[in-house]
mmCIF file of C-alpha atoms in Angstrom:
data_model
loop_
_atom_site.group_PDB
_atom_site.id
_atom_site.type_symbol
_atom_site.label_atom_id
_atom_site.label_comp_id
_atom_site.label_asym_id
_atom_site.label_seq_id
_atom_site.Cartn_x
_atom_site.Cartn_y
_atom_site.Cartn_z
ATOM 1 C CA MET A 1 87.351 100.329 119.309
ATOM 2 C CA THR A 2 90.194 103.318 118.333
ATOM 3 C CA LYS A 3 92.830 103.339 119.581
ATOM 4 C CA LYS A 4 92.375 105.064 121.863
ATOM 5 C CA SER A 5 90.762 102.641 123.844
ATOM 6 C CA ALA A 6 94.578 101.067 124.029
ATOM 7 C CA ILE A 7 95.773 104.042 125.367
ATOM 8 C CA ASN A 8 94.103 103.548 129.107
ATOM 9 C CA PHE A 9 96.715 100.055 128.723
ATOM 10 C CA LYS A 10 99.799 102.034 128.663
ATOM 11 C CA GLY A 11 101.072 101.616 131.983
ATOM 12 C CA ILE A 12 99.995 98.228 132.362
ATOM 13 C CA ILE A 13 101.772 97.759 128.902
ATOM 14 C CA ILE A 14 104.840 99.331 130.289
ATOM 15 C CA ALA A 15 104.969 97.318 133.572
ATOM 16 C CA ALA A 16 104.542 94.057 131.535
ATOM 17 C CA LEU A 17 108.253 95.451 129.518
ATOM 18 C CA ILE A 18 109.142 95.668 133.783
ATOM 19 C CA VAL A 19 108.466 92.544 134.630
ATOM 20 C CA THR A 20 109.600 90.721 131.682
ATOM 21 C CA ALA A 21 112.860 92.344 131.386
ATOM 22 C CA LEU A 22 113.363 91.070 134.991
ATOM 23 C CA ILE A 23 112.773 87.568 134.587
ATOM 24 C CA LEU A 24 114.636 87.624 131.101
ATOM 25 C CA SER A 25 117.508 89.684 132.949
ATOM 26 C CA ALA A 26 117.380 86.750 135.843
ATOM 27 C CA GLY A 27 116.974 84.089 133.433
ATOM 28 C CA CYS A 28 120.547 85.064 131.512
ATOM 29 C CA THR A 29 122.495 85.436 134.252
ATOM 30 C CA GLY A 30 121.323 82.023 136.262
ATOM 31 C CA GLU A 31 121.214 84.291 139.598
ATOM 32 C CA ALA A 32 117.616 84.223 141.236
ATOM 33 C CA PRO A 33 116.119 86.919 142.001
ATOM 34 C CA SER A 34 116.979 88.542 145.508
ATOM 35 C CA GLU A 35 113.578 88.893 148.402
ATOM 36 C CA ALA A 36 113.650 92.334 146.998
ATOM 37 C CA GLU A 37 113.449 92.050 144.259
ATOM 38 C CA SER A 38 110.928 89.429 143.954
ATOM 39 C CA ALA A 39 108.754 92.160 146.137
ATOM 40 C CA GLU A 40 108.932 94.911 143.382
ATOM 41 C CA THR A 41 108.344 92.458 140.549
ATOM 42 C CA SER A 42 105.431 91.554 142.137
ATOM 43 C CA ALA A 43 103.656 94.943 143.633
ATOM 44 C CA ILE A 44 104.009 95.916 139.536
ATOM 45 C CA THR A 45 103.117 92.880 138.193
ATOM 46 C CA PRO A 46 100.189 93.765 135.000
ATOM 47 C CA GLU A 47 96.639 92.765 136.064
ATOM 48 C CA ILE A 48 95.186 92.488 131.886
ATOM 49 C CA THR A 49 92.485 90.612 133.375
ATOM 50 C CA PRO A 50 90.522 88.803 129.882
ATOM 51 C CA ALA A 51 86.335 89.729 130.279
ATOM 52 C CA GLY A 52 85.481 85.493 131.209
ATOM 53 C CA ALA A 53 89.140 85.519 133.082
ATOM 54 C CA ALA A 54 89.272 85.044 136.525
ATOM 55 C CA GLU A 55 92.955 85.468 136.372
ATOM 56 C CA PRO A 56 95.538 88.363 135.360
ATOM 57 C CA LEU A 57 97.576 87.818 132.188
ATOM 58 C CA THR A 58 100.420 85.848 132.356
ATOM 59 C CA GLU A 59 101.907 81.958 132.502
ATOM 60 C CA GLU A 60 99.668 80.712 133.761
ATOM 61 C CA THR A 61 96.940 81.834 132.473
ATOM 62 C CA PRO A 62 94.497 79.528 131.545
ATOM 63 C CA GLU A 63 94.814 78.464 127.649
ATOM 64 C CA LYS A 64 91.688 79.642 126.726
ATOM 65 C CA LEU A 65 89.950 82.661 127.199
ATOM 66 C CA ILE A 66 87.235 84.956 126.207
ATOM 67 C CA ILE A 67 87.862 88.171 125.856
ATOM 68 C CA GLY A 68 86.598 91.662 123.963
ATOM 69 C CA GLU A 69 88.117 93.785 121.442
ATOM 70 C CA GLU A 70 90.297 96.093 124.046
ATOM 71 C CA GLU A 71 92.186 93.132 125.376
ATOM 72 C CA LEU A 72 92.684 92.132 121.827
ATOM 73 C CA VAL A 73 94.237 95.257 120.959
ATOM 74 C CA SER A 74 96.530 95.883 124.604
ATOM 75 C CA PHE A 75 97.900 92.008 123.427
ATOM 76 C CA VAL A 76 99.165 93.043 120.289
ATOM 77 C CA ASP A 77 100.249 96.300 122.140
ATOM 78 C CA MET A 78 102.319 94.727 124.879
ATOM 79 C CA ALA A 79 104.145 92.289 121.603
ATOM 80 C CA SER A 80 105.131 94.959 119.960
ATOM 81 C CA GLN A 81 106.598 96.756 122.735
ATOM 82 C CA PHE A 82 108.235 94.193 124.105
ATOM 83 C CA ALA A 83 109.775 93.854 120.132
ATOM 84 C CA ASN A 84 111.247 97.365 120.187
ATOM 85 C CA GLU A 85 112.560 97.509 123.877
ATOM 86 C CA ASN A 86 114.353 93.332 123.688
ATOM 87 C CA GLY A 87 114.879 93.468 119.431
ATOM 88 C CA GLU A 88 113.757 91.169 117.144
ATOM 89 C CA GLU A 89 115.771 88.041 117.754
ATOM 90 C CA SER A 90 114.432 88.012 121.922
ATOM 91 C CA ALA A 91 111.064 88.751 119.986
ATOM 92 C CA PHE A 92 110.467 86.074 117.882
ATOM 93 C CA ALA A 93 112.261 83.743 120.577
ATOM 94 C CA GLU A 94 109.113 84.450 122.742
ATOM 95 C CA TYR A 95 106.395 84.315 120.462
ATOM 96 C CA ASN A 96 107.591 81.254 120.110
ATOM 97 C CA LYS A 97 106.887 79.929 122.463
ATOM 98 C CA LYS A 98 103.117 77.862 123.150
ATOM 99 C CA ASP A 99 103.947 78.035 126.806
ATOM 100 C CA GLY A 100 105.232 81.733 126.639
ATOM 101 C CA ILE A 101 103.363 85.220 127.444
ATOM 102 C CA PHE A 102 102.376 85.895 124.028
ATOM 103 C CA SER A 103 100.537 82.405 123.573
ATOM 104 C CA LYS A 104 97.829 81.227 125.668
ATOM 105 C CA GLY A 105 96.401 78.662 123.607
ATOM 106 C CA ASP A 106 94.341 80.039 121.272
ATOM 107 C CA LEU A 107 95.853 83.382 121.987
ATOM 108 C CA TYR A 108 99.098 83.897 120.237
ATOM 109 C CA ILE A 109 101.359 86.199 118.652
ATOM 110 C CA TYR A 110 102.595 85.652 114.982
ATOM 111 C CA ALA A 111 104.410 87.806 113.022
ATOM 112 C CA TYR A 112 105.416 88.192 109.202
ATOM 113 C CA ASP A 113 107.865 91.249 107.602
ATOM 114 C CA PHE A 114 106.276 93.298 104.710
ATOM 115 C CA GLU A 115 107.002 90.804 101.804
ATOM 116 C CA GLY A 116 104.687 88.285 103.003
ATOM 117 C CA VAL A 117 107.500 86.119 105.050
ATOM 118 C CA LEU A 118 106.767 83.993 108.287
ATOM 119 C CA LEU A 119 108.913 85.022 110.857
ATOM 120 C CA ALA A 120 106.949 83.832 114.185
ATOM 121 C CA HIS A 121 104.110 81.750 115.094
ATOM 122 C CA PRO A 122 103.800 78.995 117.883
ATOM 123 C CA TYR A 123 101.877 76.686 116.220
ATOM 124 C CA GLN A 124 103.144 77.123 112.770
ATOM 125 C CA GLN A 125 107.392 76.117 113.607
ATOM 126 C CA ASP A 126 107.788 74.159 109.779
ATOM 127 C CA LYS A 127 106.578 77.383 108.398
ATOM 128 C CA ILE A 128 108.742 80.093 109.082
ATOM 129 C CA GLY A 129 110.687 81.477 106.964
ATOM 130 C CA THR A 130 108.473 80.676 104.381
ATOM 131 C CA ASP A 131 106.735 82.897 101.602
ATOM 132 C CA ARG A 132 103.256 83.456 103.070
ATOM 133 C CA LEU A 133 102.313 86.210 100.635
ATOM 134 C CA ASP A 134 100.023 84.127 98.097
ATOM 135 C CA TRP A 135 98.811 82.477 101.359
ATOM 136 C CA THR A 136 94.802 81.219 100.981
ATOM 137 C CA THR A 137 92.497 80.051 103.837
ATOM 138 C CA ALA A 138 90.673 76.555 103.008
ATOM 139 C CA ASN A 139 88.032 79.378 101.066
ATOM 140 C CA GLY A 140 90.053 80.812 99.091
ATOM 141 C CA LEU A 141 91.171 84.073 101.450
ATOM 142 C CA GLU A 142 94.264 85.971 100.252
ATOM 143 C CA PHE A 143 94.992 86.530 104.956
ATOM 144 C CA VAL A 144 98.210 87.484 104.702
ATOM 145 C CA ARG A 145 98.130 90.323 102.281
ATOM 146 C CA ALA A 146 94.495 91.268 103.376
ATOM 147 C CA ALA A 147 96.444 92.221 106.912
ATOM 148 C CA MET A 148 99.632 92.985 105.698
ATOM 149 C CA ASP A 149 97.653 96.142 103.766
ATOM 150 C CA THR A 150 95.940 97.170 107.108
ATOM 151 C CA ALA A 151 99.375 96.806 108.732
ATOM 152 C CA GLU A 152 100.981 99.754 106.325
ATOM 153 C CA ASN A 153 98.594 101.624 107.279
ATOM 154 C CA GLY A 154 99.760 101.272 110.985
ATOM 155 C CA GLU A 155 97.082 99.048 112.830
ATOM 156 C CA GLY A 156 93.870 97.985 112.366
ATOM 157 C CA TYR A 157 91.399 94.816 112.359
ATOM 158 C CA VAL A 158 91.021 91.842 110.224
ATOM 159 C CA MET A 159 88.779 88.972 109.783
ATOM 160 C CA TYR A 160 89.635 85.815 108.671
ATOM 161 C CA MET A 161 89.037 81.879 108.957
ATOM 162 C CA TYR A 162 91.584 79.417 110.837
ATOM 163 C CA PRO A 163 91.762 76.695 112.418
ATOM 164 C CA ALA A 164 91.988 76.369 116.410
ATOM 165 C CA PRO A 165 94.884 75.057 118.220
ATOM 166 C CA GLU A 166 94.080 70.896 119.250
ATOM 167 C CA SER A 167 96.406 69.801 121.034
ATOM 168 C CA GLY A 168 98.852 72.044 120.368
ATOM 169 C CA ILE A 169 98.608 71.366 116.591
ATOM 170 C CA ILE A 170 96.921 73.785 113.615
ATOM 171 C CA ASN A 171 96.472 71.890 110.868
ATOM 172 C CA GLU A 172 95.761 74.804 108.032
ATOM 173 C CA ALA A 173 95.259 71.410 105.686
ATOM 174 C CA GLU A 174 91.595 70.899 107.220
ATOM 175 C CA SER A 175 89.778 72.471 105.156
ATOM 176 C CA SER A 176 87.003 71.217 108.256
ATOM 177 C CA GLU A 177 89.123 73.031 111.091
ATOM 178 C CA TYR A 178 88.611 76.667 110.074
ATOM 179 C CA ILE A 179 86.678 79.074 111.604
ATOM 180 C CA PRO A 180 85.717 82.493 112.159
ATOM 181 C CA LYS A 181 88.515 84.740 113.874
ATOM 182 C CA ILE A 182 88.905 88.830 114.324
ATOM 183 C CA GLY A 183 92.239 89.536 114.279
ATOM 184 C CA TYR A 184 94.658 92.901 115.285
ATOM 185 C CA VAL A 185 97.195 93.537 113.335
ATOM 186 C CA LYS A 186 100.333 96.327 113.220
ATOM 187 C CA LYS A 187 103.641 97.512 112.334
ATOM 188 C CA VAL A 188 106.086 97.213 114.157
ATOM 189 C CA ASN A 189 108.462 99.228 112.078
ATOM 190 C CA GLU A 190 109.197 99.025 108.483
ATOM 191 C CA ASN A 191 110.265 95.626 108.369
ATOM 192 C CA LEU A 192 108.037 93.502 110.662
ATOM 193 C CA TRP A 193 104.526 93.320 111.077
ATOM 194 C CA ILE A 194 102.383 90.844 113.957
ATOM 195 C CA GLY A 195 98.967 90.518 114.339
ATOM 196 C CA SER A 196 96.831 87.721 117.045
ATOM 197 C CA GLY A 197 92.886 86.922 116.926
ATOM 198 C CA ILE A 198 90.223 85.852 119.325
ATOM 199 C CA TYR A 199 88.012 83.466 117.484
ATOM 200 C CA LEU A 200 84.342 84.267 117.500
ATOM 201 C CA ARG A 201 83.235 81.293 119.594
ATOM 202 C CA ASP A 202 85.174 83.326 122.207
ATOM 203 C CA TYR A 203 84.565 86.757 120.995
ATOM 204 C CA THR A 204 82.472 89.654 123.649
ATOM 205 C CA ASP A 205 81.765 92.586 122.685
ATOM 206 C CA SER A 206 83.966 94.148 126.046
ATOM 207 C CA LYS A 207 81.075 96.361 126.480
ATOM 208 C CA THR A 208 78.508 93.969 126.155
ATOM 209 C CA GLY A 209 79.689 90.883 127.604
ATOM 210 C CA ALA A 210 78.068 89.587 124.698
ATOM 211 C CA MET A 211 78.981 88.426 121.371
ATOM 212 C CA PRO A 212 78.712 91.999 118.561
ATOM 213 C CA GLU A 213 75.562 93.427 118.308
ATOM 214 C CA ALA A 214 76.262 93.552 114.635
ATOM 215 C CA ILE A 215 77.149 89.972 114.217
ATOM 216 C CA LYS A 216 73.815 89.292 116.207
ATOM 217 C CA ASN A 217 71.666 90.785 114.464
ATOM 218 C CA MET A 218 73.193 89.322 110.871
ATOM 219 C CA ARG A 219 72.484 85.966 112.052
ATOM 220 C CA GLU A 220 68.927 86.736 113.552
ATOM 221 C CA LEU A 221 67.976 88.326 109.806
ATOM 222 C CA VAL A 222 69.115 85.442 107.711
ATOM 223 C CA GLU A 223 67.294 83.135 110.570
ATOM 224 C CA GLU A 224 64.528 84.917 110.384
ATOM 225 C CA THR A 225 64.057 85.250 106.870
ATOM 226 C CA VAL A 226 64.331 81.301 106.826
ATOM 227 C CA GLN A 227 60.836 81.404 109.142
ATOM 228 C CA PHE A 228 59.483 83.792 106.958
ATOM 229 C CA ALA A 229 59.604 81.584 103.560
ATOM 230 C CA GLU A 230 58.937 78.558 105.459
ATOM 231 C CA LYS A 231 55.575 80.433 106.643
ATOM 232 C CA ASN A 232 54.731 82.518 103.149
ATOM 233 C CA GLY A 233 56.953 80.995 100.571
ATOM 234 C CA ASP A 234 59.554 81.252 98.472
ATOM 235 C CA GLU A 235 57.612 83.801 95.588
ATOM 236 C CA ALA A 236 56.927 86.339 98.808
ATOM 237 C CA THR A 237 60.031 85.662 100.208
ATOM 238 C CA LEU A 238 62.697 87.001 97.591
ATOM 239 C CA LYS A 239 59.560 90.167 96.880
ATOM 240 C CA GLU A 240 60.397 90.781 100.146
ATOM 241 C CA ILE A 241 64.412 90.453 99.798
ATOM 242 C CA ASP A 242 64.070 92.741 96.794
ATOM 243 C CA LEU A 243 62.808 95.582 98.658
ATOM 244 C CA THR A 244 65.259 98.474 100.369
ATOM 245 C CA ASP A 245 62.369 99.541 102.189
ATOM 246 C CA GLY A 246 61.599 95.714 103.362
ATOM 247 C CA GLN A 247 61.789 93.894 106.722
ATOM 248 C CA PHE A 248 64.868 91.960 105.426
ATOM 249 C CA THR A 249 66.408 95.331 104.631
ATOM 250 C CA LYS A 250 67.725 97.343 106.951
ATOM 251 C CA GLY A 251 70.170 99.851 105.557
ATOM 252 C CA ASN A 252 73.663 98.618 105.494
ATOM 253 C CA LEU A 253 72.756 95.262 106.349
ATOM 254 C CA TYR A 254 70.423 93.101 104.118
ATOM 255 C CA ASP A 255 69.691 89.320 102.778
ATOM 256 C CA TYR A 256 70.552 88.179 99.252
ATOM 257 C CA ALA A 257 69.100 85.215 97.911
ATOM 258 C CA TYR A 258 70.718 83.071 95.964
ATOM 259 C CA ASP A 259 69.925 78.847 94.047
ATOM 260 C CA TYR A 260 72.894 76.551 94.756
ATOM 261 C CA ASN A 261 74.371 77.150 90.647
ATOM 262 C CA CYS A 262 75.232 80.561 92.394
ATOM 263 C CA THR A 263 72.984 82.352 89.938
ATOM 264 C CA MET A 264 71.223 85.498 92.103
ATOM 265 C CA LEU A 265 67.519 85.235 92.917
ATOM 266 C CA ALA A 266 66.967 88.520 95.501
ATOM 267 C CA HIS A 267 69.126 91.871 95.998
ATOM 268 C CA PRO A 268 67.837 94.792 97.281
ATOM 269 C CA TYR A 269 70.804 96.741 95.777
ATOM 270 C CA MET A 270 71.736 94.761 92.774
ATOM 271 C CA PRO A 271 67.972 94.641 90.894
ATOM 272 C CA GLU A 272 70.354 94.544 87.813
ATOM 273 C CA LYS A 273 72.004 90.865 88.611
ATOM 274 C CA ILE A 274 68.720 88.550 89.540
ATOM 275 C CA GLY A 275 69.217 86.254 87.133
ATOM 276 C CA THR A 276 73.170 86.756 86.314
ATOM 277 C CA ASN A 277 75.457 83.277 87.343
ATOM 278 C CA LEU A 278 78.318 84.807 89.958
ATOM 279 C CA LYS A 279 79.439 81.394 90.067
ATOM 280 C CA ASP A 280 83.065 82.701 89.067
ATOM 281 C CA TYR A 281 83.018 85.606 90.618
ATOM 282 C CA THR A 282 86.272 86.610 92.345
ATOM 283 C CA GLY A 283 86.130 89.285 94.992
ATOM 284 C CA PRO A 284 89.101 91.149 96.951
ATOM 285 C CA TYR A 285 91.515 88.545 98.180
ATOM 286 C CA GLY A 286 90.889 85.925 95.859
ATOM 287 C CA VAL A 287 87.625 83.932 96.868
ATOM 288 C CA LYS A 288 85.351 82.846 94.592
ATOM 289 C CA VAL A 289 82.550 84.454 97.240
ATOM 290 C CA ILE A 290 78.872 83.826 95.285
ATOM 291 C CA SER A 291 80.302 79.397 94.980
ATOM 292 C CA VAL A 292 81.932 78.975 98.101
ATOM 293 C CA LEU A 293 78.544 80.614 100.140
ATOM 294 C CA ALA A 294 76.836 78.184 98.146
ATOM 295 C CA GLU A 295 78.581 75.272 99.241
ATOM 296 C CA THR A 296 78.427 76.594 102.401
ATOM 297 C CA ALA A 297 74.772 76.857 102.369
ATOM 298 C CA LYS A 298 74.780 73.247 101.046
ATOM 299 C CA ASN A 299 76.620 71.625 103.839
ATOM 300 C CA GLY A 300 74.391 72.830 106.567
ATOM 301 C CA GLY A 301 75.471 77.086 106.480
ATOM 302 C CA GLY A 302 77.265 79.138 109.005
ATOM 303 C CA TYR A 303 80.058 81.591 108.279
ATOM 304 C CA VAL A 304 82.742 83.048 105.376
ATOM 305 C CA VAL A 305 84.964 85.627 105.440
ATOM 306 C CA PHE A 306 85.660 86.985 102.510
ATOM 307 C CA GLY A 307 86.189 90.308 100.519
ATOM 308 C CA TRP A 308 83.471 92.781 98.734
ATOM 309 C CA GLU A 309 83.802 96.858 97.502
ATOM 310 C CA ASN A 310 81.963 98.175 100.592
ATOM 311 C CA PRO A 311 79.311 101.112 98.892
ATOM 312 C CA GLU A 312 79.624 102.911 101.785
ATOM 313 C CA ASN A 313 83.007 103.783 101.504
ATOM 314 C CA ASP A 314 83.576 104.957 98.422
ATOM 315 C CA ASN A 315 83.248 100.838 97.235
ATOM 316 C CA LYS A 316 86.754 100.398 98.567
ATOM 317 C CA PRO A 317 87.649 96.566 99.085
ATOM 318 C CA GLU A 318 87.186 95.010 102.670
ATOM 319 C CA LEU A 319 86.629 92.387 104.663
ATOM 320 C CA LYS A 320 83.550 91.366 104.884
ATOM 321 C CA LEU A 321 81.749 88.181 107.372
ATOM 322 C CA GLY A 322 79.147 86.627 105.890
ATOM 323 C CA TYR A 323 76.390 84.462 107.663
ATOM 324 C CA VAL A 324 74.223 81.843 105.639
ATOM 325 C CA LYS A 325 71.496 78.846 105.661
ATOM 326 C CA PRO A 326 69.854 76.859 103.510
ATOM 327 C CA VAL A 327 66.151 77.783 103.159
ATOM 328 C CA ASN A 328 65.105 74.421 101.394
ATOM 329 C CA ASP A 329 66.942 72.780 98.583
ATOM 330 C CA LYS A 330 66.137 75.423 95.508
ATOM 331 C CA TRP A 331 67.685 78.124 97.232
ATOM 332 C CA TRP A 332 69.799 79.316 100.477
ATOM 333 C CA VAL A 333 69.930 83.021 101.864
ATOM 334 C CA GLY A 334 72.303 85.243 103.337
ATOM 335 C CA SER A 335 73.752 88.547 104.870
ATOM 336 C CA GLY A 336 76.649 89.831 106.251
ATOM 337 C CA VAL A 337 78.408 92.624 108.136
ATOM 338 C CA TYR A 338 81.973 94.483 106.901
ATOM 339 C CA LEU A 339 84.758 94.823 109.363
ATOM 340 C CA SER A 340 84.103 98.495 108.837
ATOM 341 C CA ASP A 341 80.407 98.036 110.479
ATOM 342 C CA LEU A 342 81.711 96.373 113.350
ATOM 343 C CA TYR A 343 85.120 98.403 114.543
#
């Protein structure tokens, strides 16, 4: 989705800001709004209804939301507008509320400056004011650095792994709690950027209401490869993965295979690396990619977010969502989608 998709929500965002201003104004004076003011406020309450939610996005919205990219962009746009209209101090105070208009359980706003210092986060209050530029996720991804790079260009999508709030707490130290997340970040001004995200388990395509096609296809490709190997054996499967015109290679969507020591066994576009051990290879934004993928496969498989150079984009570093599964006790198979494949 492009920025144009969010423009349709401009009227909704402005209305939400008016409502918020009225609420804050009433709170500051200690005076209850009149019946006329209440009626006016009710008339302009924004109807932002995320896919899967029965009610508009308000303070009463249920904490568990299933939404798509359009609603996510609108949510971040609304938070940016709030900061511009009410000032950073008021914005940070609102962002920090676990029960505020910008915090709905799994969906919330966080804020950083362009030095990597955390300015607001409803679930990481003890880290506010700390430098997080070099902080890494459980698998080594320098998320703040990657997200800030995107925000410096104005706005855009990001991918990462992060724990979901459990009982009002996010435990960054527990590696087993990290799950994939699709995020959106935006530059508010020269000193401030903000972001939010949707956990992949809750994410839907705004047009179809289902998991994004690119992610669905990636998972299916890996699972089909495992089934093929079970039926046809290791040698035939690895040969098929190597083929640029084989059934497991569909342009920018393809399989790769490694053993658990991180030695490449098959790859349609990197034949020169077959037989090479890539255990220590570190991709953009800090992840030891093959090592982390191998460990994930060894533990049963799943998603991993990492940085990789995209050959379709002049080999520029880009975030990528990978999915891996063990084939047997000797080797594993994986595939992935670049962020640009999704948006």
